[in-house]
Amino acid sequence: MSTAAVLFDLDGTLAVSEETHQRAIDDVLRALGIEKPAGFDQQVMGLTMRATFEALRQQTTLALSYTQLSAAKHQAFLARIDELHWRAGAREAMQAAQDSGHQIAVVTNSDRIVLDASLRALGISRPDLITVSRNDVREGKPEPEPYLRAAWLLRRHAEHCVVVEDSHAGASAGLRAGMRVIGWPHAATGRMQFPEGVCRADSHALWPALKSQLDQV
């Protein structure tokens, strides 16, 4: 077995789900009669639900507690779970990595209930898949803890891991964990400047960049 492992982000990387998360927040705010600030989705992309809550409390009249907002958002998201689908090129890259003998893991800032539902929607929920959710760590991305925990679960050193991310926060987490990081932009992040040290992949073809990084581990 290869000593290298691939740690995939979930939302926006494996799954086309960022808009579903955004619509779920919209559903909650609309029911409360609150308008989401302009540019808010880009502001909180890749951040934790806690960070999203804090931003909403600062920028709107939201009076819900974090627990109340989180529960309402999760319910709204799960009601839209059928919207989720694979990002083009993600399934092929994951399969190619596995076929080449590389271990994989899914590392997300989403809570466990959302992670598990998303994996089922994608058809990749299985007992042996290593996953790390926001509930499994003390600090989420951009802190390095989620990726370091995944490496520990896989019994791999950080330098033997390649991270695939679509957000600045996630890419920062991977770099701070001491791992190789591939920034894989999509329509919403096409103009994003990833942190220095990130290998930027073509938005339509992940595997060539991933293979190149794996070959260097």
GROMACS .gro file of N, CA and C in nm, residues 103-164:
model
  186
  103GLN      N    1  -0.491   0.567   0.056
  103GLN     CA    2  -0.601   0.579   0.150
  103GLN      C    3  -0.671   0.713   0.130
  104ILE      N    4  -0.799   0.719   0.167
  104ILE     CA    5  -0.873   0.843   0.156
  104ILE      C    6  -0.949   0.870   0.285
  105ALA      N    7  -0.984   0.996   0.303
  105ALA     CA    8  -1.067   1.038   0.415
  105ALA      C    9  -1.146   1.160   0.371
  106VAL      N   10  -1.256   1.187   0.439
  106VAL     CA   11  -1.338   1.306   0.413
  106VAL      C   12  -1.334   1.391   0.538
  107VAL      N   13  -1.297   1.518   0.521
  107VAL     CA   14  -1.277   1.608   0.635
  107VAL      C   15  -1.359   1.735   0.610
  108THR      N   16  -1.452   1.765   0.701
  108THR     CA   17  -1.545   1.874   0.677
  108THR      C   18  -1.568   1.959   0.801
  109ASN      N   19  -1.611   2.083   0.779
  109ASN     CA   20  -1.653   2.170   0.888
  109ASN      C   21  -1.801   2.152   0.920
  110SER      N   22  -1.869   2.066   0.847
  110SER     CA   23  -2.009   2.038   0.874
  110SER      C   24  -2.023   1.948   0.996
  111ASP      N   25  -2.137   1.955   1.062
  111ASP     CA   26  -2.164   1.869   1.176
  111ASP      C   27  -2.184   1.725   1.128
  112ARG      N   28  -2.172   1.632   1.221
  112ARG     CA   29  -2.180   1.490   1.188
  112ARG      C   30  -2.310   1.453   1.119
  113ILE      N   31  -2.422   1.508   1.165
  113ILE     CA   32  -2.552   1.472   1.107
  113ILE      C   33  -2.557   1.512   0.960
  114VAL      N   34  -2.496   1.625   0.926
  114VAL     CA   35  -2.494   1.672   0.787
  114VAL      C   36  -2.394   1.591   0.705
  115LEU      N   37  -2.279   1.564   0.761
  115LEU     CA   38  -2.179   1.482   0.692
  115LEU      C   39  -2.235   1.346   0.655
  116ASP      N   40  -2.294   1.278   0.751
  116ASP     CA   41  -2.345   1.143   0.725
  116ASP      C   42  -2.456   1.144   0.620
  117ALA      N   43  -2.546   1.242   0.628
  117ALA     CA   44  -2.654   1.252   0.530
  117ALA      C   45  -2.599   1.281   0.391
  118SER      N   46  -2.496   1.364   0.384
  118SER     CA   47  -2.436   1.399   0.255
  118SER      C   48  -2.367   1.279   0.192
  119LEU      N   49  -2.296   1.201   0.273
  119LEU     CA   50  -2.229   1.082   0.220
  119LEU      C   51  -2.330   0.980   0.168
  120ARG      N   52  -2.440   0.966   0.241
  120ARG     CA   53  -2.546   0.875   0.192
  120ARG      C   54  -2.603   0.926   0.060
  121ALA      N   55  -2.621   1.056   0.048
  121ALA     CA   56  -2.675   1.113  -0.076
  121ALA      C   57  -2.580   1.089  -0.194
  122LEU      N   58  -2.450   1.089  -0.166
  122LEU     CA   59  -2.351   1.064  -0.271
  122LEU      C   60  -2.329   0.915  -0.296
  123GLY      N   61  -2.380   0.831  -0.206
  123GLY     CA   62  -2.365   0.688  -0.223
  123GLY      C   63  -2.230   0.633  -0.179
  124ILE      N   64  -2.162   0.704  -0.089
  124ILE     CA   65  -2.029   0.658  -0.044
  124ILE      C   66  -2.024   0.639   0.107
  125SER      N   67  -2.137   0.621   0.169
  125SER     CA   68  -2.140   0.594   0.313
  125SER      C   69  -2.105   0.448   0.336
  126ARG      N   70  -1.995   0.423   0.406
  126ARG     CA   71  -1.955   0.285   0.434
  126ARG      C   72  -1.876   0.280   0.564
  127PRO      N   73  -1.876   0.166   0.632
  127PRO     CA   74  -1.815   0.156   0.764
  127PRO      C   75  -1.666   0.188   0.768
  128ASP      N   76  -1.592   0.156   0.661
  128ASP     CA   77  -1.448   0.172   0.666
  128ASP      C   78  -1.398   0.308   0.617
  129LEU      N   79  -1.488   0.397   0.582
  129LEU     CA   80  -1.447   0.529   0.534
  129LEU      C   81  -1.414   0.619   0.653
  130ILE      N   82  -1.292   0.669   0.657
  130ILE     CA   83  -1.251   0.760   0.764
  130ILE      C   84  -1.309   0.898   0.737
  131THR      N   85  -1.379   0.953   0.834
  131THR     CA   86  -1.439   1.086   0.820
  131THR      C   87  -1.415   1.167   0.946
  132VAL      N   88  -1.403   1.298   0.930
  132VAL     CA   89  -1.388   1.389   1.043
  132VAL      C   90  -1.487   1.504   1.024
  133SER      N   91  -1.574   1.522   1.123
  133SER     CA   92  -1.673   1.629   1.120
  133SER      C   93  -1.636   1.736   1.220
  134ARG      N   94  -1.714   1.844   1.221
  134ARG     CA   95  -1.690   1.952   1.318
  134ARG      C   96  -1.708   1.901   1.461
  135ASN      N   97  -1.792   1.801   1.480
  135ASN     CA   98  -1.817   1.749   1.614
  135ASN      C   99  -1.702   1.665   1.667
  136ASP      N  100  -1.607   1.630   1.582
  136ASP     CA  101  -1.499   1.541   1.621
  136ASP      C  102  -1.373   1.614   1.666
  137VAL      N  103  -1.375   1.748   1.660
  137VAL     CA  104  -1.257   1.827   1.695
  137VAL      C  105  -1.297   1.945   1.783
  138ARG      N  106  -1.199   2.001   1.849
  138ARG     CA  107  -1.225   2.120   1.930
  138ARG      C  108  -1.234   2.245   1.844
  139GLU      N  109  -1.149   2.253   1.742
  139GLU     CA  110  -1.145   2.370   1.654
  139GLU      C  111  -1.155   2.324   1.508
  140GLY      N  112  -1.247   2.384   1.433
  140GLY     CA  113  -1.262   2.350   1.293
  140GLY      C  114  -1.167   2.429   1.204
  141LYS      N  115  -1.176   2.405   1.074
  141LYS     CA  116  -1.098   2.483   0.979
  141LYS      C  117  -1.133   2.632   0.995
  142PRO      N  118  -1.037   2.722   0.985
  142PRO     CA  119  -0.901   2.709   0.929
  142PRO      C  120  -0.795   2.656   1.025
  143GLU      N  121  -0.835   2.614   1.143
  143GLU     CA  122  -0.737   2.549   1.232
  143GLU      C  123  -0.698   2.412   1.172
  144PRO      N  124  -0.578   2.364   1.199
  144PRO     CA  125  -0.531   2.240   1.137
  144PRO      C  126  -0.586   2.113   1.201
  145GLU      N  127  -0.653   2.124   1.316
  145GLU     CA  128  -0.693   2.005   1.390
  145GLU      C  129  -0.772   1.902   1.310
  146PRO      N  130  -0.872   1.943   1.226
  146PRO     CA  131  -0.946   1.840   1.152
  146PRO      C  132  -0.858   1.753   1.063
  147TYR      N  133  -0.762   1.815   0.996
  147TYR     CA  134  -0.675   1.738   0.907
  147TYR      C  135  -0.574   1.655   0.985
  148LEU      N  136  -0.527   1.707   1.096
  148LEU     CA  137  -0.435   1.629   1.179
  148LEU      C  138  -0.506   1.508   1.239
  149ARG      N  139  -0.632   1.524   1.274
  149ARG     CA  140  -0.707   1.411   1.328
  149ARG      C  141  -0.727   1.303   1.221
  150ALA      N  142  -0.758   1.346   1.099
  150ALA     CA  143  -0.774   1.248   0.990
  150ALA      C  144  -0.645   1.171   0.967
  151ALA      N  145  -0.532   1.242   0.968
  151ALA     CA  146  -0.403   1.176   0.949
  151ALA      C  147  -0.377   1.075   1.060
  152TRP      N  148  -0.410   1.112   1.183
  152TRP     CA  149  -0.392   1.022   1.296
  152TRP      C  150  -0.478   0.897   1.280
  153LEU      N  151  -0.603   0.915   1.238
  153LEU     CA  152  -0.693   0.801   1.219
  153LEU      C  153  -0.643   0.709   1.108
  154LEU      N  154  -0.579   0.767   1.008
  154LEU     CA  155  -0.525   0.688   0.897
  154LEU      C  156  -0.386   0.633   0.927
  155ARG      N  157  -0.329   0.671   1.041
  155ARG     CA  158  -0.193   0.631   1.078
  155ARG      C  159  -0.092   0.680   0.975
  156ARG      N  160  -0.110   0.804   0.933
  156ARG     CA  161  -0.019   0.866   0.837
  156ARG      C  162   0.037   0.995   0.894
  157HIS      N  163   0.165   1.021   0.864
  157HIS     CA  164   0.225   1.148   0.902
  157HIS      C  165   0.171   1.258   0.810
  158ALA      N  166   0.173   1.381   0.859
  158ALA     CA  167   0.120   1.493   0.782
  158ALA      C  168   0.187   1.506   0.646
  159GLU      N  169   0.318   1.484   0.642
  159GLU     CA  170   0.390   1.499   0.516
  159GLU      C  171   0.355   1.392   0.414
  160HIS      N  172   0.280   1.291   0.457
  160HIS     CA  173   0.235   1.186   0.366
  160HIS      C  174   0.088   1.202   0.328
  161CYS      N  175   0.036   1.322   0.345
  161CYS     CA  176  -0.105   1.349   0.314
  161CYS      C  177  -0.118   1.463   0.213
  162VAL      N  178  -0.215   1.448   0.124
  162VAL     CA  179  -0.249   1.552   0.027
  162VAL      C  180  -0.393   1.593   0.052
  163VAL      N  181  -0.414   1.721   0.071
  163VAL     CA  182  -0.547   1.776   0.099
  163VAL      C  183  -0.605   1.834  -0.030
  164VAL      N  184  -0.735   1.812  -0.052
  164VAL     CA  185  -0.805   1.872  -0.166
  164VAL      C  186  -0.913   1.963  -0.111
   0.00000   0.00000   0.00000
